[in-house]
Amino acid sequence: MTQTQDETRTRTFGWSDPAQNAALLGNRSGLELLQAMSRGEVPAPPIMHLMDIEKFEVVEGSVTVGVRPQEFHYNPLGTVHGGVISTLLDTAAACSVHSTLPAGVGYTSLDLNVKFLRAVTLASGMITATGSVLQRGRRTALAEARMTDSTGRLVAHATSSCMLFDLP
């Protein structure tokens, strides 16, 4: 990704074909796929480039993502847009569920309930969202994610329900 912060403020980035990752879903467990992604062995999905995610850590049942807020994340009020925060929380929570799934099982978010606790700006430093699975059944899973700033202050919290399904 390239970014300039001069008067014209531009941003350019690229990504790999997302079908490459989708093709791997039937061959690897969620944990194996996400860990390969974190090591750079499998291309990151386009959303990670769009959001400029630079931290991606995976253990079974928990995923952590981190971003340094940039001006392109801002809303008209001069703070990071709630949609950016929600996307990071959803990624951490849902990928935590993914990390518990066997090969051939997929998921999708059913809902996301977010509580915004403080504004996020450039001064917040790295914001980190850590997800964890609270409960997993045969067809649904419940996960949560907590987002902190660089000083460890909680800035947002979310819960998410995911639907589990067999891949074709």
Short mmCIF file of C-alpha atoms in Angstrom, two decimals, residues 62-66 85 88-90 92-93 96 112-115 117-118 127-132 134 143-149 152-159:
data_model
loop_
_atom_site.label_atom_id
_atom_site.label_comp_id
_atom_site.label_asym_id
_atom_site.label_seq_id
_atom_site.Cartn_x
_atom_site.Cartn_y
_atom_site.Cartn_z
CA SER A 62 -8.85 -16.48 19.36
CA VAL A 63 -7.76 -14.05 16.64
CA THR A 64 -6.17 -10.63 17.12
CA VAL A 65 -6.08 -7.92 14.45
CA GLY A 66 -4.38 -4.55 14.70
CA ILE A 85 -14.12 -0.22 14.27
CA LEU A 88 -12.20 -4.93 12.94
CA LEU A 89 -14.33 -6.28 15.79
CA ASP A 90 -16.31 -8.48 13.38
CA ALA A 92 -11.61 -10.68 15.28
CA ALA A 93 -14.80 -12.33 16.54
CA SER A 96 -12.00 -16.66 16.15
CA LEU A 112 -22.83 -7.97 15.49
CA ASN A 113 -23.63 -5.91 18.59
CA VAL A 114 -21.05 -3.14 19.10
CA LYS A 115 -20.55 -0.78 22.03
CA LEU A 117 -16.69 3.47 24.46
CA ARG A 118 -14.23 6.19 23.34
CA ILE A 127 -5.78 -0.29 17.96
CA THR A 128 -6.04 -4.00 18.58
CA ALA A 129 -9.15 -6.17 18.49
CA THR A 130 -8.93 -9.59 20.12
CA GLY A 131 -11.73 -12.05 19.58
CA SER A 132 -12.59 -15.20 21.46
CA LEU A 134 -17.64 -18.05 23.97
CA ALA A 143 -17.97 -14.92 20.03
CA GLU A 144 -16.86 -11.60 21.49
CA ALA A 145 -14.13 -9.10 20.65
CA ARG A 146 -12.52 -6.33 22.69
CA MET A 147 -10.66 -3.41 21.12
CA THR A 148 -7.97 -1.50 22.98
CA ASP A 149 -5.76 1.44 22.06
CA GLY A 152 -4.46 -0.66 26.76
CA ARG A 153 -7.66 1.38 27.24
CA LEU A 154 -10.83 -0.37 26.09
CA VAL A 155 -12.30 1.62 23.18
CA ALA A 156 -15.02 -0.77 21.94
CA HIS A 157 -16.54 -4.17 22.61
CA ALA A 158 -18.69 -6.49 20.46
CA THR A 159 -20.55 -9.78 20.55
#
